[in-house]
Amino acid sequence: MDHYVTGGVIRALREKKKLTQSALADRIGVSDKAVSKWETGRALPDITLLEPLAAALGVSVIELMRGEPVVNRNVSANMRRGALYVCPVCGNVLHSLGAAVVSCCGVALPPLESEAPDAEHEIAVEPVEDEFYVSVRHPMTRGHHISFLAFASDERLELVKLYPEGDAAARFSLRGGGWLYAYCNRHGLMRRSV
């Protein structure tokens, strides 16, 4: 996290819940003077109190530490508006449908930003039977490879995890159009419309 919980956040959340300093203190087993010191910035809550404090204030620990609520404003559930994340430690690929705080292996992950593919990352599409064969002519070595291919339409996300010993290719049913993604472990996320 970029910062620890602040007194202003604690005070705003406490007031929103219509709690006095004494009532909040009782809920988490501290004195009202401790809550007052947190809110005025003269002290910080101990890390062991973050979970009970967040619960008493009706937010997650992440929301308490960020100082802002995590709200999914994506009411249309359009999969193309989602975000992809890749853990730099273990390589996990994660997806969210709206605003989210995502972490893996203790690392807060920023959403991937896609760009148009360059010549080295061109995403090719060929019809094969009732599907489409999607490929990227790219080296597939342990140190430099395409980590995953994905297709996102309004109603679905299909993702195929790739490994260095395989090909940079997968089959997708590209019904309805959408976005094709290829993620290079060195150059990031590439995106092409279909």
Tab-separated table of C-alpha atoms in Angstrom:
chain	number	residue	atom	x	y	z
A	1	MET	CA	0.000	0.000	0.000
A	2	ASP	CA	1.140	3.518	-0.659
A	3	HIS	CA	0.014	4.839	2.738
A	4	TYR	CA	-1.312	3.845	6.146
A	5	VAL	CA	-4.769	4.718	7.461
A	6	THR	CA	-5.175	8.431	8.281
A	7	GLY	CA	-7.055	10.212	11.063
A	8	GLY	CA	-9.260	12.049	8.574
A	9	VAL	CA	-10.409	8.768	7.085
A	10	ILE	CA	-11.210	7.310	10.512
A	11	ARG	CA	-13.159	10.426	11.519
A	12	ALA	CA	-15.116	10.586	8.226
A	13	LEU	CA	-16.054	6.908	8.384
A	14	ARG	CA	-16.980	7.158	12.093
A	15	GLU	CA	-19.221	10.166	11.447
A	16	LYS	CA	-20.803	8.468	8.447
A	17	LYS	CA	-21.745	5.539	10.735
A	18	LYS	CA	-23.061	8.089	13.296
A	19	LEU	CA	-20.730	6.775	15.981
A	20	THR	CA	-19.164	8.795	18.763
A	21	GLN	CA	-15.487	8.333	19.566
A	22	SER	CA	-16.544	6.471	22.718
A	23	ALA	CA	-18.881	4.138	20.800
A	24	LEU	CA	-16.161	3.294	18.262
A	25	ALA	CA	-13.643	2.779	21.072
A	26	ASP	CA	-16.020	0.360	22.840
A	27	ARG	CA	-16.515	-1.672	19.653
A	28	ILE	CA	-12.803	-2.286	19.173
A	29	GLY	CA	-11.634	-2.393	22.789
A	30	VAL	CA	-9.606	0.818	23.073
A	31	SER	CA	-10.107	4.098	24.931
A	32	ASP	CA	-11.908	7.078	23.453
A	33	LYS	CA	-8.648	9.001	23.951
A	34	ALA	CA	-6.914	6.563	21.563
A	35	VAL	CA	-9.561	7.217	18.899
A	36	SER	CA	-9.163	10.972	19.459
A	37	LYS	CA	-5.374	10.700	18.999
A	38	TRP	CA	-5.840	8.733	15.751
A	39	GLU	CA	-8.268	11.292	14.363
A	40	THR	CA	-6.029	14.242	15.204
A	41	GLY	CA	-2.936	12.556	13.779
A	42	ARG	CA	-1.084	12.331	17.091
A	43	ALA	CA	-1.013	8.523	16.926
A	44	LEU	CA	-1.805	5.646	14.572
A	45	PRO	CA	-3.819	2.514	15.309
A	46	ASP	CA	-1.755	-0.600	15.846
A	47	ILE	CA	-1.757	-2.953	12.870
A	48	THR	CA	-3.567	-5.595	14.953
A	49	LEU	CA	-6.516	-3.174	15.241
A	50	LEU	CA	-6.988	-2.589	11.502
A	51	GLU	CA	-9.340	-5.523	10.953
A	52	PRO	CA	-11.610	-4.767	13.952
A	53	LEU	CA	-11.504	-1.037	13.130
A	54	ALA	CA	-12.508	-1.663	9.512
A	55	ALA	CA	-15.333	-3.979	10.632
A	56	ALA	CA	-16.615	-1.420	13.154
A	57	LEU	CA	-16.596	1.263	10.439
A	58	GLY	CA	-18.286	-1.021	7.889
A	59	VAL	CA	-15.460	-1.087	5.317
A	60	SER	CA	-12.733	-3.481	4.207
A	61	VAL	CA	-9.175	-3.109	5.480
A	62	ILE	CA	-8.127	-2.114	1.949
A	63	GLU	CA	-10.788	0.633	1.840
A	64	LEU	CA	-9.706	1.834	5.289
A	65	MET	CA	-6.080	2.063	4.184
A	66	ARG	CA	-6.834	3.635	0.793
A	67	GLY	CA	-9.232	6.149	2.276
A	68	GLU	CA	-11.821	5.578	-0.433
A	69	PRO	CA	-14.525	3.012	-1.036
A	70	VAL	CA	-14.196	0.315	-3.656
A	71	VAL	CA	-17.397	0.555	-5.663
A	72	ASN	CA	-18.270	-1.416	-8.784
A	73	ARG	CA	-19.777	1.232	-11.055
A	74	ASN	CA	-19.893	-1.152	-14.002
A	75	VAL	CA	-23.634	-1.783	-13.858
A	76	SER	CA	-23.884	-3.052	-17.422
A	77	ALA	CA	-21.522	-5.997	-16.750
A	78	ASN	CA	-19.732	-5.455	-20.046
A	79	MET	CA	-16.703	-7.759	-19.958
A	80	ARG	CA	-14.802	-5.447	-22.315
A	81	ARG	CA	-14.802	-2.771	-19.595
A	82	GLY	CA	-13.050	-5.048	-17.129
A	83	ALA	CA	-9.394	-4.905	-16.162
A	84	LEU	CA	-6.651	-7.513	-16.324
A	85	TYR	CA	-3.847	-7.864	-13.774
A	86	VAL	CA	-0.672	-9.994	-13.766
A	87	CYS	CA	1.285	-10.805	-10.622
A	88	PRO	CA	5.018	-10.174	-11.189
A	89	VAL	CA	5.905	-12.741	-8.515
A	90	CYS	CA	3.897	-15.849	-9.441
A	91	GLY	CA	2.413	-14.954	-12.846
A	92	ASN	CA	-1.239	-15.253	-11.774
A	93	VAL	CA	-3.635	-13.592	-14.211
A	94	LEU	CA	-6.628	-11.878	-12.582
A	95	HIS	CA	-9.662	-10.070	-13.991
A	96	SER	CA	-12.134	-7.611	-12.490
A	97	LEU	CA	-15.410	-6.327	-13.896
A	98	GLY	CA	-15.076	-2.868	-12.374
A	99	ALA	CA	-12.973	-0.796	-10.005
A	100	ALA	CA	-11.067	-3.082	-7.666
A	101	VAL	CA	-8.101	-3.265	-5.364
A	102	VAL	CA	-6.223	-6.357	-6.475
A	103	SER	CA	-3.189	-7.884	-4.834
A	104	CYS	CA	-1.309	-11.149	-5.160
A	105	CYS	CA	1.750	-12.432	-3.294
A	106	GLY	CA	1.612	-9.323	-1.103
A	107	VAL	CA	1.920	-6.955	-4.073
A	108	ALA	CA	-0.771	-4.403	-5.003
A	109	LEU	CA	-1.345	-4.840	-8.736
A	110	PRO	CA	-2.138	-1.998	-11.117
A	111	PRO	CA	-4.531	-2.779	-13.977
A	112	LEU	CA	-2.724	-3.559	-17.228
A	113	GLU	CA	-2.894	-0.881	-19.891
A	114	SER	CA	-3.169	-2.243	-23.414
A	115	GLU	CA	-1.635	-0.870	-26.564
A	116	ALA	CA	-1.843	-1.663	-30.247
A	117	PRO	CA	0.407	-4.575	-31.215
A	118	ASP	CA	3.670	-3.760	-32.961
A	119	ALA	CA	5.206	-5.956	-35.683
A	120	GLU	CA	6.754	-8.305	-33.094
A	121	HIS	CA	3.421	-8.819	-31.309
A	122	GLU	CA	0.945	-8.905	-34.189
A	123	ILE	CA	-2.146	-10.937	-33.325
A	124	ALA	CA	-3.252	-13.133	-36.252
A	125	VAL	CA	-6.770	-14.590	-36.564
A	126	GLU	CA	-7.741	-17.481	-38.855
A	127	PRO	CA	-11.132	-19.258	-39.047
A	128	VAL	CA	-10.881	-22.974	-38.186
A	129	GLU	CA	-14.098	-25.042	-38.174
A	130	ASP	CA	-16.537	-23.212	-35.859
A	131	GLU	CA	-13.814	-21.318	-33.985
A	132	PHE	CA	-10.958	-18.933	-34.683
A	133	TYR	CA	-7.285	-19.792	-34.349
A	134	VAL	CA	-5.515	-16.862	-32.703
A	135	SER	CA	-1.726	-16.745	-32.776
A	136	VAL	CA	1.221	-14.459	-32.215
A	137	ARG	CA	4.518	-15.113	-33.996
A	138	HIS	CA	6.661	-14.535	-30.960
A	139	PRO	CA	9.548	-16.309	-29.250
A	140	MET	CA	8.393	-18.634	-26.500
A	141	THR	CA	11.452	-18.836	-24.285
A	142	ARG	CA	11.528	-18.909	-20.520
A	143	GLY	CA	12.699	-15.294	-20.350
A	144	HIS	CA	10.531	-13.854	-23.145
A	145	HIS	CA	7.135	-15.251	-24.052
A	146	ILE	CA	3.426	-14.611	-24.478
A	147	SER	CA	1.939	-15.400	-21.067
A	148	PHE	CA	-1.734	-15.484	-22.091
A	149	LEU	CA	-4.190	-14.859	-24.905
A	150	ALA	CA	-7.709	-13.638	-24.150
A	151	PHE	CA	-10.903	-12.638	-25.892
A	152	ALA	CA	-13.387	-10.241	-24.261
A	153	SER	CA	-16.842	-9.546	-25.660
A	154	ASP	CA	-19.777	-7.806	-24.013
A	155	GLU	CA	-20.871	-10.958	-22.193
A	156	ARG	CA	-17.832	-13.216	-21.859
A	157	LEU	CA	-14.129	-13.418	-21.208
A	158	GLU	CA	-12.143	-16.374	-22.504
A	159	LEU	CA	-8.548	-16.613	-21.323
A	160	VAL	CA	-5.918	-19.202	-22.220
A	161	LYS	CA	-2.751	-19.330	-20.099
A	162	LEU	CA	0.354	-20.071	-22.180
A	163	TYR	CA	3.725	-21.478	-21.172
A	164	PRO	CA	7.225	-21.020	-22.621
A	165	GLU	CA	7.439	-24.608	-23.860
A	166	GLY	CA	4.263	-24.227	-25.980
A	167	ASP	CA	3.073	-22.142	-28.904
A	168	ALA	CA	1.659	-18.630	-28.674
A	169	ALA	CA	-1.718	-19.764	-29.999
A	170	ALA	CA	-5.233	-20.686	-28.870
A	171	ARG	CA	-8.737	-21.226	-30.242
A	172	PHE	CA	-11.631	-18.923	-29.386
A	173	SER	CA	-15.255	-18.585	-30.425
A	174	LEU	CA	-15.275	-14.951	-31.522
A	175	ARG	CA	-19.046	-14.443	-31.549
A	176	GLY	CA	-20.273	-10.882	-31.484
A	177	GLY	CA	-16.913	-9.155	-31.793
A	178	GLY	CA	-14.786	-7.745	-29.029
A	179	TRP	CA	-11.122	-7.449	-28.100
A	180	LEU	CA	-8.284	-9.938	-28.463
A	181	TYR	CA	-5.457	-9.593	-25.954
A	182	ALA	CA	-1.910	-10.960	-25.935
A	183	TYR	CA	0.316	-10.425	-22.907
A	184	CYS	CA	4.086	-10.425	-23.413
A	185	ASN	CA	6.004	-10.892	-20.179
A	186	ARG	CA	8.503	-8.203	-21.301
A	187	HIS	CA	6.421	-5.744	-23.327
A	188	GLY	CA	3.007	-5.852	-21.668
A	189	LEU	CA	-0.549	-6.136	-22.927
A	190	MET	CA	-1.404	-5.850	-26.622
A	191	ARG	CA	-4.987	-5.441	-27.847
A	192	ARG	CA	-6.687	-5.855	-31.200
A	193	SER	CA	-10.371	-5.505	-32.083
A	194	VAL	CA	-12.265	-8.279	-33.914
